Amino acid sequence: MVKLAEIAAASGFSIPVVSRVLNPKPDRAVKIAPATRELILATARKMNYRPNRNAEFLKRGRDPVIGVFLPGFRNSLVTDLVMGISDAARNHGFPVSFFFRTDFAGYRDFILETSGRRNCGLVTYPYFQVDRATVELIEAYCANGGKMVMLNADRSLYKVPHIGINDFSGGKIAAEHLLAHGCESFLLVKGCSARCRGFSETVRRAGAELHAGAEDPDYYRFIVEHCRKSSGKIGIFTCADRMAAALHGLLLRAGLPLGGRIRLVGYDDLFLAQYLSPALTTVSQPFAEAGAMAIDKLVDLIYARPVESVLLEPRLIVRETA
Amino acid sequence: MVKLAEIAAASGFSIPVVSRVLNPKPDRAVKIAPATRELILATARKMNYRPNRNAEFLKRGRDPVIGVFLPGFRNSLVTDLVMGISDAARNHGFPVSFFFRTDFAGYRDFILETSGRRNCGLVTYPYFQVDRATVELIEAYCANGGKMVMLNADRSLYKVPHIGINDFSGGKIAAEHLLAHGCESFLLVKGCSARCRGFSETVRRAGAELHAGAEDPDYYRFIVEHCRKSSGKIGIFTCADRMAAALHGLLLRAGLPLGGRIRLVGYDDLFLAQYLSPALTTVSQPFAEAGAMAIDKLVDLIYARPVESVLLEPRLIVRETA
DNA sequence: ATGAAAGCGCTAACAC
DNA sequence: GTGTTAGCGCTTTCAT
């Protein structure tokens, strides 16, 4: 581990100068001779310098750890997020501390614990319904100088930088695919309003018939009956793969083959989706990328660099059911 | 964040004494008056002291970060592991740095990177085939004073403390369940030798017929044919839920209902298993617990406390397919 | 524009 | 047994 002192010795300057070059604070007006900055930057790169976050934040009275709040589900969304976040954080030289919960109480516990530990920054993905209390919690945290980036929640609610994935667009591409394959009547299992809107608006614009219902055994039975009675081409879209998996089995048990007259599209591309038989066509969300971007943005925030929110696009994974 | 100085002031002793009480090194013979130790321990607890790992390890020239190597799969095993590990690490006041790879090259990269960063400890779960080179890597790391705990790999290979899950036992309970439900002939999809042994030994001991084959379309076709032709009670066991998911669909498409004459048991209890219709009966491995224990053991190792390996037991989750 | 000096919270070496 | 001192790698005043 090469340290500042070695770079200082190699470049002929003192440790503080090296520190100032390597850790520029755009907010503070730090003056360094351009030539000096170049030289130090070059030698640091040559010696493959990696900052000791530990020492850096010890002096600042903060913990060089990124706190991460994620929904506590056992599905692939979480693995994608964890992998993207972990890789990006490692690249920046920051360790992480994950906290998995699904409710507001858990979120509050997280913010509280994290304030006590003086984490240098937070990435949070509140899965529960975000309300006034949540927003206040977040604003209080940031008002105290806390840095935070939000993942995939309703960005209209807070001023914190935000990485989202376009749900409307996900519903839309599912509908377009089904339409392109000649489906004439449509069935929608609800679960996310933007996805539903994307799907139903696209279907309606094509002038096709659409039924919608909630994740519910009764509605599932209705779908199976509908498919059995009808002889037309039917497109089914569910807001989550778990619904698609259930329908997949139900339809098969009713003797209704999938991927021909009846087509099924899920959402999330969970791990098992590809192993179903027939394999599930589904909308994949770039959660690994979203997680990585959240970390990148947070690090920018920590070092007072400008940060902007972004909205990522999902894509359709075409397999056998549609 | 209450610090040593405050406890020192409150208890009337000097900072180093407090440090020695709060951070006992069993290997070093540190002498503290029993009364002093009690008093300091009490005030520390009263003031809710949490050590600043940062400062602690800065002095020791190490990074207070636990490096974790995990297989890079998108399935529930990984989420369970990540959650168990994260919770335990947080409880001990350690952040983590996850590294997800599936091959030996990745493992070597991890050990290399981690050595450079001087992590205080490592938890690793090599999923690839562990050979001589891997063992040498691990031994070299430990010989240099590195601390490591292994997850779920063949424990006969190294001297590092180890948290395993009993695969033999998993195969056995699957067989016992199927036998108890009257199955007379058995089909096994291979994938893990200990699980297969547990299953086949149990089945054979009951004097029943057994076919075994690999994860392969041909063998899957054979299974479907076998189920169609036979009229007896059949028990199918797969070494992983992904195989069970495939067979689940294949069998249903062949008009063969699951959970009555034909019973199917998977392995891993992946997220989607419960949503299949009929829902998949499967063997669940306590990976969250295993991950947490690995961290607990590692922390013991870091503070030179005695550590022993353990073997955890899987359990059967009975749902609809068996 | 650069350097000297102090100090973040803790541990380790040594004195008493 | 306990206290004194120094120092981990870095940032931050404050001089110059």
Coordinates of C-alpha atoms in Angstrom, one line a residue, chain B:
Chain B
M1 CA -20.2 8.1 19.3
V2 CA -18.8 7.6 22.8
K3 CA -15.0 7.0 22.8
L4 CA -12.4 5.5 25.1
A5 CA -11.4 8.9 26.5
E6 CA -15.0 9.4 27.8
I7 CA -15.0 6.0 29.5
A8 CA -11.6 6.6 30.9
A9 CA -12.8 9.9 32.4
A10 CA -16.0 8.3 33.7
S11 CA -14.3 5.4 35.3
G12 CA -11.2 7.2 36.6
F13 CA -8.6 5.2 34.7
S14 CA -6.4 6.0 31.8
I15 CA -7.2 5.4 28.2
P16 CA -4.8 2.4 27.7
V17 CA -6.3 0.6 30.6
V18 CA -9.7 1.0 29.2
S19 CA -8.4 -0.2 25.8
R20 CA -6.9 -3.3 27.3
V21 CA -10.1 -4.2 29.1
L22 CA -12.3 -3.7 26.1
N23 CA -10.0 -5.4 23.7
P24 CA -8.7 -8.5 25.5
K25 CA -6.1 -10.5 23.6
P26 CA -6.2 -14.1 25.0
D27 CA -2.8 -14.8 23.5
R28 CA -1.1 -11.9 25.3
A29 CA -0.9 -12.0 29.0
V30 CA -2.5 -8.7 30.0
K31 CA -3.0 -8.2 33.7
I32 CA -5.9 -6.0 34.9
A33 CA -7.3 -5.9 38.5
P34 CA -10.6 -7.7 38.5
A35 CA -12.3 -4.8 40.1
T36 CA -11.0 -2.4 37.5
R37 CA -12.1 -4.7 34.7
E38 CA -15.6 -4.9 36.2
L39 CA -15.9 -1.2 36.6
I40 CA -14.7 -0.4 33.1
L41 CA -16.9 -3.0 31.5
A42 CA -19.9 -1.7 33.4
T43 CA -19.4 1.9 32.5
A44 CA -18.7 1.0 28.9
R45 CA -21.9 -0.9 28.7
K46 CA -23.8 1.9 30.5
M47 CA -22.4 4.5 28.0
N48 CA -23.3 2.1 25.1
Y49 CA -19.7 2.0 23.8
R50 CA -19.2 0.8 20.3
P51 CA -15.5 0.5 19.2
N52 CA -14.3 2.6 16.3
R53 CA -12.9 -0.2 14.2
N54 CA -11.4 2.5 12.0
A55 CA -9.0 3.8 14.6
E56 CA -8.4 0.4 16.0
F57 CA -7.2 -1.1 12.8
L58 CA -5.4 2.1 11.6
K59 CA -2.9 1.6 14.3
R60 CA -2.6 -2.1 13.5
G61 CA -1.9 -1.4 9.9
R62 CA -5.0 -3.3 8.7
D63 CA -8.3 -2.5 7.1
P64 CA -11.3 -3.1 9.3
V65 CA -13.2 -4.6 6.4
I66 CA -14.3 -8.2 6.0
G67 CA -13.7 -9.4 2.5
V68 CA -16.3 -11.9 1.3
F69 CA -16.0 -14.2 -1.8
L70 CA -19.3 -15.7 -3.0
P71 CA -20.4 -17.5 -6.1
G72 CA -21.9 -15.0 -8.6
F73 CA -25.3 -16.6 -9.1
R74 CA -28.5 -14.7 -9.1
N75 CA -30.4 -17.2 -6.9
S76 CA -31.7 -17.3 -3.4
L77 CA -28.7 -19.1 -2.0
V78 CA -26.7 -15.9 -2.6
T79 CA -29.4 -13.6 -1.1
D80 CA -29.5 -15.8 2.0
L81 CA -25.8 -15.7 2.4
V82 CA -25.6 -12.0 1.8
M83 CA -28.3 -11.2 4.3
G84 CA -26.9 -13.5 7.0
I85 CA -23.4 -12.2 6.5
S86 CA -24.4 -8.5 6.4
D87 CA -26.5 -8.7 9.6
A88 CA -23.8 -10.5 11.5
A89 CA -21.1 -8.2 10.3
R90 CA -23.1 -5.1 11.2
N91 CA -23.7 -6.5 14.7
H92 CA -20.0 -6.8 15.2
G93 CA -19.4 -3.3 13.8
F94 CA -17.6 -4.5 10.7
P95 CA -18.3 -3.4 7.1
V96 CA -17.9 -5.9 4.3
S97 CA -16.6 -6.0 0.7
F98 CA -18.3 -8.6 -1.5
F99 CA -16.6 -10.2 -4.4
F100 CA -18.8 -12.4 -6.7
R101 CA -17.1 -14.9 -9.0
T102 CA -17.5 -18.5 -9.9
D103 CA -14.0 -19.6 -11.1
F104 CA -10.6 -20.1 -9.7
A105 CA -9.2 -17.1 -11.6
G106 CA -11.7 -14.9 -9.8
Y107 CA -10.7 -16.5 -6.5
R108 CA -7.1 -15.7 -7.1
D109 CA -7.9 -12.2 -8.0
F110 CA -9.9 -11.8 -4.8
I111 CA -7.0 -13.1 -2.6
L112 CA -4.6 -10.9 -4.4
E113 CA -6.7 -7.7 -4.2
T114 CA -7.5 -8.5 -0.6
S115 CA -3.9 -9.0 0.4
G116 CA -3.1 -5.6 -1.0
R117 CA -5.8 -4.0 1.0
R118 CA -4.8 -5.7 4.2
N119 CA -8.3 -6.8 5.1
C120 CA -8.7 -7.9 8.7
G121 CA -10.4 -11.1 7.6
L122 CA -12.0 -13.2 4.8
V123 CA -15.0 -15.4 4.4
T124 CA -14.9 -17.4 1.2
Y125 CA -17.2 -19.8 -0.6
P126 CA -15.4 -21.3 -3.6
Y127 CA -18.0 -22.8 -5.8
F128 CA -15.7 -24.2 -8.5
Q129 CA -13.8 -27.4 -8.0
V130 CA -11.2 -26.8 -5.2
D131 CA -7.8 -28.3 -6.1
R132 CA -4.2 -28.1 -5.0
A133 CA -3.8 -24.6 -6.3
T134 CA -6.7 -23.3 -4.3
V135 CA -5.5 -24.9 -1.2
E136 CA -2.0 -23.4 -1.7
L137 CA -3.5 -20.0 -2.2
I138 CA -5.4 -20.3 1.1
E139 CA -2.5 -21.6 3.0
A140 CA -0.2 -18.9 1.8
Y141 CA -2.8 -16.3 2.8
C142 CA -3.1 -17.7 6.3
A143 CA 0.6 -18.2 6.7
N144 CA 1.0 -14.5 6.3
G145 CA -1.2 -13.9 9.3
G146 CA -4.4 -13.7 7.3
K147 CA -7.7 -14.8 8.9
M148 CA -10.1 -16.9 7.0
V149 CA -13.3 -18.9 7.4
M150 CA -14.6 -21.2 4.6
L151 CA -18.2 -21.7 3.6
N152 CA -19.6 -24.9 2.4
A153 CA -16.7 -26.4 0.6
D154 CA -15.1 -29.7 1.1
R155 CA -13.7 -29.3 4.6
S156 CA -11.3 -32.2 4.4
L157 CA -9.1 -30.1 2.2
Y158 CA -7.9 -27.3 4.5
K159 CA -7.2 -26.4 8.1
V160 CA -9.3 -23.2 8.0
P161 CA -12.4 -23.1 10.2
H162 CA -15.4 -24.2 8.2
I163 CA -19.2 -23.8 8.1
G164 CA -20.9 -26.6 6.1
I165 CA -24.4 -27.8 5.4
N166 CA -25.0 -31.5 5.4
D167 CA -25.7 -32.6 1.9
F168 CA -25.9 -36.2 2.6
S169 CA -28.6 -35.5 5.1
G170 CA -30.5 -33.4 2.6
G171 CA -30.7 -36.3 0.2
K172 CA -31.8 -38.6 3.0
I173 CA -34.7 -36.5 4.2
A174 CA -36.0 -36.1 0.7
A175 CA -35.9 -39.9 0.3
E176 CA -37.6 -40.5 3.6
H177 CA -40.4 -38.1 2.8
L178 CA -41.0 -39.8 -0.6
L179 CA -40.9 -43.2 1.0
A180 CA -43.3 -42.2 3.7
H181 CA -45.8 -41.1 1.0
G182 CA -45.7 -44.6 -0.5
C183 CA -43.4 -44.0 -3.5
E184 CA -42.2 -47.3 -4.8
S185 CA -39.8 -46.4 -7.6
F186 CA -37.4 -43.5 -7.7
L187 CA -35.8 -41.1 -10.2
L188 CA -32.8 -39.0 -9.3
V189 CA -31.3 -36.1 -11.2
K190 CA -27.7 -35.9 -10.2
G191 CA -25.7 -32.7 -9.4
C192 CA -24.1 -33.1 -6.0
S193 CA -22.6 -36.4 -5.0
A194 CA -23.3 -36.2 -1.3
R195 CA -26.9 -35.4 -1.9
C196 CA -27.2 -38.3 -4.3
R197 CA -25.6 -40.7 -1.9
G198 CA -27.9 -39.6 0.9
F199 CA -30.9 -40.1 -1.4
S200 CA -29.9 -43.4 -3.1
E201 CA -28.6 -45.1 0.1
T202 CA -31.9 -44.4 1.8
V203 CA -33.9 -45.6 -1.2
R204 CA -31.9 -48.7 -1.6
R205 CA -32.0 -49.5 2.0
A206 CA -35.8 -49.6 1.6
G207 CA -35.3 -52.0 -1.2
A208 CA -36.8 -49.7 -3.9
E209 CA -35.9 -49.3 -7.5
L210 CA -33.8 -46.3 -8.5
H211 CA -32.8 -44.6 -11.8
A212 CA -30.2 -41.9 -11.8
G213 CA -29.1 -39.5 -14.5
A214 CA -27.6 -36.1 -15.2
E215 CA -29.2 -32.7 -15.8
D216 CA -29.8 -33.3 -19.5
P217 CA -32.8 -33.1 -21.9
D218 CA -32.5 -36.7 -22.8
Y219 CA -32.7 -37.9 -19.2
Y220 CA -35.6 -35.5 -18.7
R221 CA -37.4 -37.1 -21.6
F222 CA -36.7 -40.5 -20.1
I223 CA -38.2 -39.4 -16.8
V224 CA -41.4 -38.2 -18.5
E225 CA -41.7 -41.4 -20.5
H226 CA -41.1 -43.5 -17.4
C227 CA -43.8 -41.6 -15.5
R228 CA -46.2 -41.9 -18.4
K229 CA -45.7 -45.7 -18.9
S230 CA -45.6 -46.7 -15.3
S231 CA -48.7 -46.8 -13.2
G232 CA -46.9 -47.1 -9.8
K233 CA -46.1 -44.4 -7.3
I234 CA -43.0 -42.5 -8.4
G235 CA -40.7 -40.3 -6.4
I236 CA -38.4 -37.8 -8.2
F237 CA -35.6 -36.0 -6.5
T238 CA -33.4 -33.4 -8.1
C239 CA -30.2 -31.9 -6.7
A240 CA -31.3 -28.4 -7.5
D241 CA -34.5 -26.5 -7.9
R242 CA -33.7 -25.4 -11.4
M243 CA -33.9 -29.1 -12.5
A244 CA -37.1 -29.5 -10.6
A245 CA -38.5 -26.4 -12.3
A246 CA -37.7 -27.8 -15.7
L247 CA -39.3 -31.2 -14.9
H248 CA -42.2 -29.6 -13.3
G249 CA -43.2 -28.0 -16.6
L250 CA -42.2 -31.0 -18.7
L251 CA -44.4 -33.4 -16.6
L252 CA -47.3 -31.0 -16.6
R253 CA -47.1 -30.6 -20.3
A254 CA -47.3 -34.3 -20.6
G255 CA -50.5 -34.3 -18.7
L256 CA -49.0 -35.8 -15.6
P257 CA -50.2 -34.3 -12.4
L258 CA -47.8 -33.7 -9.6
G259 CA -48.2 -34.4 -5.9
G260 CA -50.3 -37.6 -6.2
R261 CA -49.0 -40.7 -7.9
I262 CA -45.9 -38.7 -9.1
R263 CA -44.1 -36.7 -6.5
L264 CA -41.3 -34.2 -7.1
V265 CA -38.7 -32.9 -4.6
G266 CA -36.2 -30.1 -5.4
Y267 CA -33.3 -28.7 -3.6
D268 CA -32.5 -25.1 -2.4
D269 CA -35.9 -23.6 -1.9
L270 CA -35.3 -20.9 -4.5
F271 CA -37.6 -17.9 -4.4
L272 CA -39.8 -19.0 -7.2
A273 CA -40.3 -22.5 -5.9
Q274 CA -43.2 -21.5 -3.7
Y275 CA -45.0 -19.7 -6.5
L276 CA -45.0 -22.6 -9.0
S277 CA -48.3 -24.3 -9.4
P278 CA -48.4 -26.8 -7.9
A279 CA -45.9 -25.4 -5.4
L280 CA -42.5 -27.2 -5.2
T281 CA -41.6 -29.3 -2.2
T282 CA -37.9 -28.8 -1.7
V283 CA -34.9 -29.1 0.7
S284 CA -34.0 -25.7 2.3
Q285 CA -30.5 -25.0 3.3
P286 CA -29.8 -22.6 6.2
F287 CA -27.6 -20.3 4.3
A288 CA -28.5 -17.1 6.2
E289 CA -27.5 -18.9 9.4
A290 CA -24.4 -20.3 7.8
G291 CA -23.3 -16.8 6.6
A292 CA -23.9 -15.3 10.0
M293 CA -21.9 -18.1 11.7
A294 CA -19.1 -17.6 9.3
I295 CA -18.8 -14.0 10.4
D296 CA -19.1 -14.8 14.1
K297 CA -16.3 -17.3 13.7
L298 CA -14.2 -14.9 11.7
V299 CA -14.5 -12.2 14.3
D300 CA -13.4 -14.8 17.0
L301 CA -10.5 -15.6 14.8
I302 CA -9.5 -11.9 14.4
Y303 CA -9.5 -11.5 18.1
A304 CA -7.6 -14.7 18.7
R305 CA -10.5 -16.6 20.4
P306 CA -10.8 -20.3 19.9
V307 CA -12.9 -21.4 16.8
E308 CA -14.5 -24.6 15.8
S309 CA -16.0 -25.8 12.5
V310 CA -19.6 -26.7 12.3
L311 CA -22.0 -28.7 10.1
L312 CA -25.5 -27.4 9.7
E313 CA -28.6 -29.5 8.8
P314 CA -31.0 -28.8 5.9
R315 CA -34.7 -29.2 6.3
L316 CA -37.5 -30.2 4.0
I317 CA -40.1 -27.7 3.0
V318 CA -43.3 -29.6 2.2
R319 CA -45.5 -28.0 -0.3
E320 CA -47.7 -29.4 -3.1
T321 CA -45.5 -31.5 -5.4
A322 CA -44.6 -34.1 -2.8

